[in-house]
Coordinates of C-alpha atoms and ligand atoms in Angstrom, one line a residue:
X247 CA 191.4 38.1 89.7
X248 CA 192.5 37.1 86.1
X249 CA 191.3 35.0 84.4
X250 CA 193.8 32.3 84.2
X251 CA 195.4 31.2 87.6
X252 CA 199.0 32.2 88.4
X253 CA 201.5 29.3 87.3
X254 CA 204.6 28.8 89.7
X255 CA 206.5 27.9 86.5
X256 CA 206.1 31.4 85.3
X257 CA 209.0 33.5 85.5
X258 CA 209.0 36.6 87.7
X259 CA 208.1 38.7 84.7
X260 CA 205.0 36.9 83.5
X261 CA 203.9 35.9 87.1
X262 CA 200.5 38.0 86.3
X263 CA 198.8 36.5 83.3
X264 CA 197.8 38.7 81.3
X265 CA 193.9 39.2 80.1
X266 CA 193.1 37.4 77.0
X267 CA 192.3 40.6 75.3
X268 CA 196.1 41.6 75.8
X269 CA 197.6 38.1 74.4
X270 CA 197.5 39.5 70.7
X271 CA 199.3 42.5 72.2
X272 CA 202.3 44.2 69.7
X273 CA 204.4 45.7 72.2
X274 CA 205.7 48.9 70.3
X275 CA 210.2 48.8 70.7
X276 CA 209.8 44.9 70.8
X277 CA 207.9 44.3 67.0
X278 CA 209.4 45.9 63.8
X279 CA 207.6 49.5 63.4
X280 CA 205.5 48.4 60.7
X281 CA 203.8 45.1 62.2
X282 CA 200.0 45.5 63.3
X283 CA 196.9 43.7 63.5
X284 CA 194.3 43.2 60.9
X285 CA 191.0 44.2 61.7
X286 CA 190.5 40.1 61.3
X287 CA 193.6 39.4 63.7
X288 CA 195.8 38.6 61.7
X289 CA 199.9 39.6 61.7
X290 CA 200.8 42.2 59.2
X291 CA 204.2 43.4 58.4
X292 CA 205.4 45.8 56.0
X293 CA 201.9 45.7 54.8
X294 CA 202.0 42.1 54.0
X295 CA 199.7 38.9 55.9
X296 CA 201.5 36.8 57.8
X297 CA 199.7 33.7 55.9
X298 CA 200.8 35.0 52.8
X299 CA 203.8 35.3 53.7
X300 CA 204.5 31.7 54.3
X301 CA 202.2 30.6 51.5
X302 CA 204.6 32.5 49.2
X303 CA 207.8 31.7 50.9
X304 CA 207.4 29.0 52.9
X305 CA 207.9 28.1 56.6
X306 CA 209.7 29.1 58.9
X307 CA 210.6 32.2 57.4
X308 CA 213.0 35.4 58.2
X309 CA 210.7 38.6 57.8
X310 CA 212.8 41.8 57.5
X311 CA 210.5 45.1 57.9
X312 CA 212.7 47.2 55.3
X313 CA 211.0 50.2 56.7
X314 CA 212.3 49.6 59.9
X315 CA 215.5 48.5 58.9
X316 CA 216.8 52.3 57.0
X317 CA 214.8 54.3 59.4
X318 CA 216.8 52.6 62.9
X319 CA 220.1 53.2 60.8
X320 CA 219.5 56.7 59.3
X321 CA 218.1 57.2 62.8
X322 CA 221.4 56.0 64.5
X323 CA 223.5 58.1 62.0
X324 CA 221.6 61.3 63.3
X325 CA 221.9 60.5 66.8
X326 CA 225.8 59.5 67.0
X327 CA 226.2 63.1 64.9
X328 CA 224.3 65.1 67.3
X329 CA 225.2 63.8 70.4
X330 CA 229.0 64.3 68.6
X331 CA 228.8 67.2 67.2
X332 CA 227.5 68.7 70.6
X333 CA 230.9 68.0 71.8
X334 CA 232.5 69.0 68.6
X335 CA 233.9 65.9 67.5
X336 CA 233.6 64.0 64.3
X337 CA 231.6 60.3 64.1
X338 CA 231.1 57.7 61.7
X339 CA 229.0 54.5 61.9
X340 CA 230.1 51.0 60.8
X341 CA 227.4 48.4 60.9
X342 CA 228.5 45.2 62.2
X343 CA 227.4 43.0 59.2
X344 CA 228.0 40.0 61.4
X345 CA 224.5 40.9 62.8
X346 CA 222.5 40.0 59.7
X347 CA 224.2 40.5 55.9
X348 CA 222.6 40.0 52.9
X349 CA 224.0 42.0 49.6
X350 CA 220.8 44.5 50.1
X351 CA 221.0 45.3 53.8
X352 CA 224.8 46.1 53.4
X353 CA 223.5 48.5 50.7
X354 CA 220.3 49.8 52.5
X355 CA 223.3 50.8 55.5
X356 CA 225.2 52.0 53.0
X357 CA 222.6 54.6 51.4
X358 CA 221.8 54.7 55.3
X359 CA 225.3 56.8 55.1
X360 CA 227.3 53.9 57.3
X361 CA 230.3 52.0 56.6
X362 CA 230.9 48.4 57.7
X363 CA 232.2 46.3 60.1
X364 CA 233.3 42.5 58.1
X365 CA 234.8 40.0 60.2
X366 CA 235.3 36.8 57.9
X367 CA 236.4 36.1 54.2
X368 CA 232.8 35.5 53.8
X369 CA 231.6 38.6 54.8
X370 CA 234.1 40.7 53.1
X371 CA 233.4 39.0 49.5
X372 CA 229.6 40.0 50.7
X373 CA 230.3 43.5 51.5
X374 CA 232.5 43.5 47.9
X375 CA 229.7 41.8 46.1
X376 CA 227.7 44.4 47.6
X377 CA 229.4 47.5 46.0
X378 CA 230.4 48.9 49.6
X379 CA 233.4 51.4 49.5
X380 CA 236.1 49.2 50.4
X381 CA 237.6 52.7 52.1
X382 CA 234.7 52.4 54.5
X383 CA 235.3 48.7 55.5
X384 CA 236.3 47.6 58.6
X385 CA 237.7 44.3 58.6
X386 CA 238.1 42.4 61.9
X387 CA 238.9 38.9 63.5
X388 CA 241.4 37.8 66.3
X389 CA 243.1 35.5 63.7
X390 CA 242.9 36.2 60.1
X391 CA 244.4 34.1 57.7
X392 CA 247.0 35.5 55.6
X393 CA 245.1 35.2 52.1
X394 CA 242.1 37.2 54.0
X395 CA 244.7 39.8 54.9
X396 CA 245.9 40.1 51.6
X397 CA 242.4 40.2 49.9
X398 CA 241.5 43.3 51.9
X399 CA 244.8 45.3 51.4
X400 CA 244.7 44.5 47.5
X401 CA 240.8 45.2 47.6
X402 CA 242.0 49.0 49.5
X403 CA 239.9 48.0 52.5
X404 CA 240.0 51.1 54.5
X405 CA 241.2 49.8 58.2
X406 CA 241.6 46.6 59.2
X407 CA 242.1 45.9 63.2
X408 CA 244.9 44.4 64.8
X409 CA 244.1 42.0 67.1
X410 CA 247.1 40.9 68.1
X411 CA 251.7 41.1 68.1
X412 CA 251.9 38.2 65.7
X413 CA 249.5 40.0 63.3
X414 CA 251.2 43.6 63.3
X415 CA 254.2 41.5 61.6
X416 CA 251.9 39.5 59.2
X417 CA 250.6 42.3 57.9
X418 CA 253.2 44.3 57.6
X419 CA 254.4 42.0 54.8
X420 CA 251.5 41.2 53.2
X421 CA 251.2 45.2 52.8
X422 CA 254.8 45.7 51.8
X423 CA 254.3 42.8 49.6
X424 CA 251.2 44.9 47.8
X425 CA 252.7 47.9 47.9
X426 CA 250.4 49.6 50.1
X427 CA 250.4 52.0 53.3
X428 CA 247.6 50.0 55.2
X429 CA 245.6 52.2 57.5
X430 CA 245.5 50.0 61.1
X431 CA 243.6 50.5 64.3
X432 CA 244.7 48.6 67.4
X433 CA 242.0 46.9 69.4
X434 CA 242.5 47.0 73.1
X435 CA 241.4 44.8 76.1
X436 CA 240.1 47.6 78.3
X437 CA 239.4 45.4 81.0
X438 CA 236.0 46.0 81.1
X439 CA 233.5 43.4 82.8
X440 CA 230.6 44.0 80.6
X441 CA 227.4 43.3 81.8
X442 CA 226.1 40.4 79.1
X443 CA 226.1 36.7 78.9
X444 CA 229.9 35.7 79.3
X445 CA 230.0 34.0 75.6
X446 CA 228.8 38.1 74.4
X447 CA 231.2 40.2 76.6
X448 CA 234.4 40.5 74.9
X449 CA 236.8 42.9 76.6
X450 CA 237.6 41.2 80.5
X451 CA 241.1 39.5 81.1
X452 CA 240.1 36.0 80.5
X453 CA 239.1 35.9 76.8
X454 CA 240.3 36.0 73.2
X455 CA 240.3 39.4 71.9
X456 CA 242.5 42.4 71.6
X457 CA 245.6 43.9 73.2
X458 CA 246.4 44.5 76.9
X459 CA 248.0 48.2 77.3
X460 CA 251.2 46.7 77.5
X461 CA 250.9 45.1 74.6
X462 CA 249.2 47.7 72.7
X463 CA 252.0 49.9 73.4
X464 CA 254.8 47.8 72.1
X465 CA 252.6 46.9 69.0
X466 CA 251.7 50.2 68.0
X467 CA 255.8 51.3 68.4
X468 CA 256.3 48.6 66.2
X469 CA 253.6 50.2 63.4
X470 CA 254.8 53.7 63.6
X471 CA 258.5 52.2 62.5
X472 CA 257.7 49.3 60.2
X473 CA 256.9 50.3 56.3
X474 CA 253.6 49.6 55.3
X475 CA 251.4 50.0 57.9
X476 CA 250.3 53.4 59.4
X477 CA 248.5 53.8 63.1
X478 CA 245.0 54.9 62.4
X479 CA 244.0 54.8 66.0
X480 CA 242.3 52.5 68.7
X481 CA 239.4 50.4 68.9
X482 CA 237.0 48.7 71.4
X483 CA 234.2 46.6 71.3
X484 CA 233.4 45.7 75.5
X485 CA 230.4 43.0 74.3
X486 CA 227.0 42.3 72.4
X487 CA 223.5 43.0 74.5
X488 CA 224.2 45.3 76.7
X489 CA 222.1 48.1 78.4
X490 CA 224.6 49.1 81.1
X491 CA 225.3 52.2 79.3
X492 CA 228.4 52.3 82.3
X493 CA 230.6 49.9 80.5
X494 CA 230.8 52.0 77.2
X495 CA 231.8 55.4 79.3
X496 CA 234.7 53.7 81.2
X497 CA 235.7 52.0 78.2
X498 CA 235.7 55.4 76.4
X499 CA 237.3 57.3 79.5
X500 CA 240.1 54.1 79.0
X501 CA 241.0 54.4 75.7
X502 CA 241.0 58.1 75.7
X503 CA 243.3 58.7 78.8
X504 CA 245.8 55.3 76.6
X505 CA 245.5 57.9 73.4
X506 CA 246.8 60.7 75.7
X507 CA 249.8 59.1 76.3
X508 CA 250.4 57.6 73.1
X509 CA 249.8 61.3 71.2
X510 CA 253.3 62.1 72.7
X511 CA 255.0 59.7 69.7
X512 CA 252.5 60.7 67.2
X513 CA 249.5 60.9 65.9
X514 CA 246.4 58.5 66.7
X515 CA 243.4 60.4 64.5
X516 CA 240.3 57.9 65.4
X517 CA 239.0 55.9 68.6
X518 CA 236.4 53.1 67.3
X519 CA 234.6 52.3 70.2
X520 CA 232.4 49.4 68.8
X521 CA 228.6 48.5 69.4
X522 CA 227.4 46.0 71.9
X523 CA 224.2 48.1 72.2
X524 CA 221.0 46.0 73.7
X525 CA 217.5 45.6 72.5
X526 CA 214.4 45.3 73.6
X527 CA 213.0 41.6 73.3
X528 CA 210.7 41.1 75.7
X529 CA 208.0 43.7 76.6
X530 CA 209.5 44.0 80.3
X531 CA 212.7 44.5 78.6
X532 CA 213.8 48.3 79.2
X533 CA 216.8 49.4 76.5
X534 CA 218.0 52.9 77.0
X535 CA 218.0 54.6 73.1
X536 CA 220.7 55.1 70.7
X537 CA 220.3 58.4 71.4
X538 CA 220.7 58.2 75.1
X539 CA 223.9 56.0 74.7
X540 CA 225.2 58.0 72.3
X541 CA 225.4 61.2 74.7
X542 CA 226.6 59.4 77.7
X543 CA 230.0 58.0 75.6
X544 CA 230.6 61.3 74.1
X545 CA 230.3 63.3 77.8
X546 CA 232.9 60.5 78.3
X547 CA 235.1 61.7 75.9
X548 CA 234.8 64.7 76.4
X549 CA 235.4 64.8 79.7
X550 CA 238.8 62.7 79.6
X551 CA 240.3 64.8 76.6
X552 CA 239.4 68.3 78.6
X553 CA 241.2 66.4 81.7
X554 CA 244.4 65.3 79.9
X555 CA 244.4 68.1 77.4
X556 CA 243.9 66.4 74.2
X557 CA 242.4 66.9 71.1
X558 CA 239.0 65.2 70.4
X559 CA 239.4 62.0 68.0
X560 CA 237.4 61.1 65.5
X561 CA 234.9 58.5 66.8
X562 CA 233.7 55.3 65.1
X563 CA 231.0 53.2 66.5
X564 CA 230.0 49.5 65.5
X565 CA 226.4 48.9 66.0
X566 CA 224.9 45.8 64.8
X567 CA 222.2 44.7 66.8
X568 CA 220.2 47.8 67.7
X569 CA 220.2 48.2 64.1
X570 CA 218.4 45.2 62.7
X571 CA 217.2 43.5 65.8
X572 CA 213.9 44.7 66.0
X573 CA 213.5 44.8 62.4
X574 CA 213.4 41.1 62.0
X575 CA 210.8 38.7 62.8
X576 CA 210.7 35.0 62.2
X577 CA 207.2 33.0 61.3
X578 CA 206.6 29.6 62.5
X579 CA 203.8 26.9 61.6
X580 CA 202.6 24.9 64.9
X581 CA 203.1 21.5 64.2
X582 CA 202.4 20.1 67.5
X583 CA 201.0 21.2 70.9
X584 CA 201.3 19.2 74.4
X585 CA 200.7 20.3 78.3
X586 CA 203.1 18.6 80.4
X587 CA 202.6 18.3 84.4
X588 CA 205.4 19.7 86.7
X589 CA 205.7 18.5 90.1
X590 CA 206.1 22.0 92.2
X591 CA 205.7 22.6 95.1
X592 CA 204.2 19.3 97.0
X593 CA 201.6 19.8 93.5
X594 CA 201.4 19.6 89.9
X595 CA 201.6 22.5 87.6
X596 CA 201.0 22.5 83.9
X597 CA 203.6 23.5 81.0
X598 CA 201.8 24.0 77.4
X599 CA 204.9 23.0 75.1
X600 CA 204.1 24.2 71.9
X601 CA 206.3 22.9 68.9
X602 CA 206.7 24.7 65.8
X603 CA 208.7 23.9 62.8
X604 CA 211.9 25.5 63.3
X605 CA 213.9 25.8 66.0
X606 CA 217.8 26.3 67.3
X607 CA 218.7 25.7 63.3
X608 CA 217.0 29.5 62.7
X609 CA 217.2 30.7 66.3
X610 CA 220.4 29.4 68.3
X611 CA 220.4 32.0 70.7
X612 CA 218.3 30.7 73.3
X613 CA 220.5 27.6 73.1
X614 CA 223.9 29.8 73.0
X615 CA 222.8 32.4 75.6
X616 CA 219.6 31.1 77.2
X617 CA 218.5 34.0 75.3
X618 CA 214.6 35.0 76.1
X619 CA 212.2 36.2 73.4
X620 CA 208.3 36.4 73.0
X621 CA 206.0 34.6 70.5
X622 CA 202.1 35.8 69.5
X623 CA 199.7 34.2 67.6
X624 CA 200.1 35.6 63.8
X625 CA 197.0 34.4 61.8
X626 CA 194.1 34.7 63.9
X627 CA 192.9 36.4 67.6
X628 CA 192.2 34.3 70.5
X629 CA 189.8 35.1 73.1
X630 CA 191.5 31.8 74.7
X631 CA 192.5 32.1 78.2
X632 CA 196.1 32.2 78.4
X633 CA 198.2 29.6 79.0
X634 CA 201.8 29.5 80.2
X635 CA 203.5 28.4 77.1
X636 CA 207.1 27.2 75.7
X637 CA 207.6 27.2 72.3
X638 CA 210.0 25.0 71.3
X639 CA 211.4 23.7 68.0
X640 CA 211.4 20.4 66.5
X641 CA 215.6 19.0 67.2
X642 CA 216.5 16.0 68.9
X643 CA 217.6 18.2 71.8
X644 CA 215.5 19.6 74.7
X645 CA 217.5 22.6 74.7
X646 CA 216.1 23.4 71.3
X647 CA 213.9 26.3 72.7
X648 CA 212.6 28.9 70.8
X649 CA 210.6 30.9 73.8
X650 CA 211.5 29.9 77.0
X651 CA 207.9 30.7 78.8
X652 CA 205.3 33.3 77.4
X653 CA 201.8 33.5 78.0
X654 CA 199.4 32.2 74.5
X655 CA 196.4 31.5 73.8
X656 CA 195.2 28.4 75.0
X657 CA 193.5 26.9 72.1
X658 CA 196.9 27.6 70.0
X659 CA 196.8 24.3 67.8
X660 CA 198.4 22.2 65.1
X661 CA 198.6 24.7 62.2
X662 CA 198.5 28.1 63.8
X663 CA 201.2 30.1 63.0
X664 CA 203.4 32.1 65.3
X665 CA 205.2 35.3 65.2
X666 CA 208.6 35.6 67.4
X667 CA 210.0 39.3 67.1
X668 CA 213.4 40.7 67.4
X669 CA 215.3 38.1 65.3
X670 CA 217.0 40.4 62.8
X671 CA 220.2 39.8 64.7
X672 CA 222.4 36.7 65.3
X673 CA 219.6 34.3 63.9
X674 CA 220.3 33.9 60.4
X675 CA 224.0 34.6 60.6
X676 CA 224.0 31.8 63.4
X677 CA 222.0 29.3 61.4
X678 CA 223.0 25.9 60.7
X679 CA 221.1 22.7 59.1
X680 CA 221.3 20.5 62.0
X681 CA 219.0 17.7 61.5
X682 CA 219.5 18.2 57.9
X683 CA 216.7 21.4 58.5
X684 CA 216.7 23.6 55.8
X685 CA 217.6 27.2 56.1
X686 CA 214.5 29.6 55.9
X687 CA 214.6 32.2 53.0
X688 CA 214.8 35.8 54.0
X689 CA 212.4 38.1 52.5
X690 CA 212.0 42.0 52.6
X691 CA 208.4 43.5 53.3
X692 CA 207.8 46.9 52.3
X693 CA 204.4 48.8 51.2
X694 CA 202.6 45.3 50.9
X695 CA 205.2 43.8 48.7
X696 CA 207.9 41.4 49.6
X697 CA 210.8 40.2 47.8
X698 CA 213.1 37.2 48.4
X699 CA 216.9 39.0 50.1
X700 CA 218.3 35.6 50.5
X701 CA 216.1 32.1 49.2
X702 CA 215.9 29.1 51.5
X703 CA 218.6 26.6 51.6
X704 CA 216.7 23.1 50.8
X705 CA 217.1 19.6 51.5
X706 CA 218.2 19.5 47.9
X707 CA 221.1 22.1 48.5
X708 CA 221.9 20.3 50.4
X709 CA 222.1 17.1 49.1
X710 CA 223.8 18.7 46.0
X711 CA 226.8 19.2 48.5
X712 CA 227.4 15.6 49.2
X713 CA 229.5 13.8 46.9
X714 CA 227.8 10.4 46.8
X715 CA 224.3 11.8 45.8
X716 CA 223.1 10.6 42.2
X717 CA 221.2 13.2 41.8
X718 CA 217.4 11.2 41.2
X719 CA 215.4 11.8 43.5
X720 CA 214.1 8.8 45.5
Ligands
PLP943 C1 234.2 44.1 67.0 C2 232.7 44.1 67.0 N1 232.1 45.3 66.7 C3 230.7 45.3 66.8 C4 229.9 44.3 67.1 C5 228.4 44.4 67.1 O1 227.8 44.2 68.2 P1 226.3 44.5 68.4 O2 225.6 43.7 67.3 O3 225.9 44.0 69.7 O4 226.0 46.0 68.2 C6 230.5 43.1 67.4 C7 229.7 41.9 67.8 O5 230.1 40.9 68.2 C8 231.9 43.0 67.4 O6 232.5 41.8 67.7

């Protein structure tokens, strides 16, 4: 029997505690590649101490394992060309900077051989800033502004994706008005129920993004006759976090059997079929590899140009996720730690709520998408028994969860610090200063160095933003 007693609060996956001995477990696909144990215990990424880590950066704090980072994208670029080129087609990645962008990762993608995906003024100035090819920049967004439309023609941003009738018109003038033939893709509603949290899945009926057929049609008969624009091809994105690899195929199958038809008016060189690809974030997590996803699309395409007697497309994929996911980790100090008691079943059972000092401000994805991650101790082994755990941040809001339920070290105390993987993506994009939090720093750790990507936002940033400050501080 294990040693700690099976909690009915425990979700199906952790209804078997685990042995102490397996608490400090680094389950490999879930933890950057780099991140071990000391002999001592202690957390160790990109050859750098979790402790000094936070000593020299502060805490919470965004830890990106560079290594990591330029070996999952050179790693994707190799897959999507194989699994491609096996069918004969041509394939370029765009990394969907929405994911995590600083002005190094857009360049560590770019020497990575990707282009990228920018879907706010923001991002494009980054991507700029950054020195990416504007020819290899997407730009995206089911409403861009006109100024955001002109700053990527004039800037020669290679394609920029049509989200909608009104825009087709919009554009056309600002491109006229510049002087430019801008290269367009249309981006389709397939239809396509993917399988992800309904704020993630971005191609059913019933939400904001894209063109029906029908209206794809008309849209793209009014590019190949208005000046200034030209039809670069089709694009789909079905949704973010998914491991269904059955939603990319039919979308695939989709848009190539729609490119069929349109071929007969002209030509329609590139399909961009997005990203969306899931990660691992918990160790009972199972995501099917780039590699894997990668051959089942292209057996897709494939197949539906062989049955409608096309020529292949060139094929553009979007990953953002599976890219720097893993790669990211954030570190937390315990500031307080409490065990509540759950009535359950006719009894009591207990709840060890652990509160670190972060929270939804860094992480808003559990919050957002009652997304589920892991947490492990970072500076120290345990030969505590485990206890059923929820880490939890430190907002005025009970949904302010960090880790729903994971099993840690009982004597995990004020102090400790604690390691949550797989926050590379959607954490710091999605942070905010709610309660006036400051915004952790990103660093880079590689070969027992790390270096400061993007510092931390303070309360004095902050406080420089408001108009009635004095400056002095109090
Ligand atoms: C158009 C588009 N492409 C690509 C992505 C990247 O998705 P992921 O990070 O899941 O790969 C997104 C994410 O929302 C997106 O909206």
């Amino acid at each position: 029997m294990p040693e700690s007693e099976v909690n009915p609060l425990a979700p199906a996956r952790l209804a078997t505690p685990p042995r102490s001995t397996d608490l400090g477990r680094l389950d490999a696909g879930v933890w950057s590649a780099t991140a071990h144990r000391a002999d001592d215990g202690e957390l160790v990424i990109g050859g750098v101490r979790a402790s000094a880590l936070l000593a020299e950066h502060g805490s919470p704090l965004y830890v990106v394992d560079e290594q990591d980072v330029r070996e999952r994208a050179a790693a994707a670029v190799a897959d999507f060309a194989a699994a491609l080129a096996a069918i004969g087609a041509e394939v370029e990645l765009h990394y969907a900077s929405k994911a995590l962008l600083t002005i190094d990762i857009a360049r560590w993608m770019q020497e990575a051989g990707l282009g990228l995906d920018v879907a706010s003024a923001g991002e494009l100035e980054v991507a700029l800033a950054a020195g990416i090819d504007p020819a290899r920049i997407g730009l995206h967004g089911n409403s861009k502004p006109d100024a955001l439309l002109r700053r990527a023609v004039t800037a020669g941003v290679g394609t920029i994706i049509v989200d909608s009738q009104q825009e087709v018109e919009r554009l056309a003038a600002v491109a006229a008005e510049a002087g430019r033939t801008q290269p367009v893709l249309v981006r389709i509603n397939s239809g396509i129920h993917a399988a992800t949290h309904s704020y993630l899945a971005t191609s059913h009926e019933d939400q904001k993004f894209g063109l029906t057929f029908d209206e794809a049609r008309a849209a793209i008969a009014r590019i190949r006759e208005v000046d200034g624009l030209e039809l670069a091809g089709l694009h789909s994105h079905i949704g973010s976090s998914i491991h269904d690899a059955a939603g990319f195929g039919a979308a695939a199958d989709r848009l190539m059997r729609f490119r069929a038809e349109l071929l007969a008016g002209g030509p329609v060189p590139e399909v961009n079929l997005g990203g969306g690809f899931g990660i691992a974030y918990l160790p009972s997590d199972d995501a099917t590899p780039l590699a894997e996803l990668a051959r089942g699309i292209a057996a897709e395409v494939e197949r539906a140009c062989r049955e409608t007697g096309t020529d292949l497309p060139r094929l553009t994929f979007e990953p953002g996720r599976s890219l720097v996911g893993t790669g990211g980790t954030t570190l937390y100090t315990v500031g307080t730690t409490k065990t509540v008691h759950v009535p359950v079943d006719g009894g009591t059972a207990e709840r060890r709520y652990i509160s670190v000092d972060g929270g939804m401000s860094d992480n808003a994805r559990p919050a957002l998408y009652e997304a589920d991650y892991c947490a492990r101790l970072a500076n120290r082994d345990s030969d505590a028994a485990p206890a059923l755990a929820r880490v939890v941040g430190s907002h005025c809001e009970s949904g302010d969860v960090v880790v729903d339920a994971d099993w840690l070290p009982a004597d995990t105390a004020p102090g400790d610090l604690l390691a949550v993987p797989g926050t590379g993506a959607y954490c710091f994009s999605l942070s905010n200063h709610y309660n006036y939090f400051e915004r952790p720093a990103v660093v880079a750790v590689r070969d027992g160095a790390s270096r400061t990507l993007v510092r931390r936002v303070t309360i004095h940033d902050l406080l420089a933003l408001d108009t009635a400050w004095a400056g002095e501080e109090h």
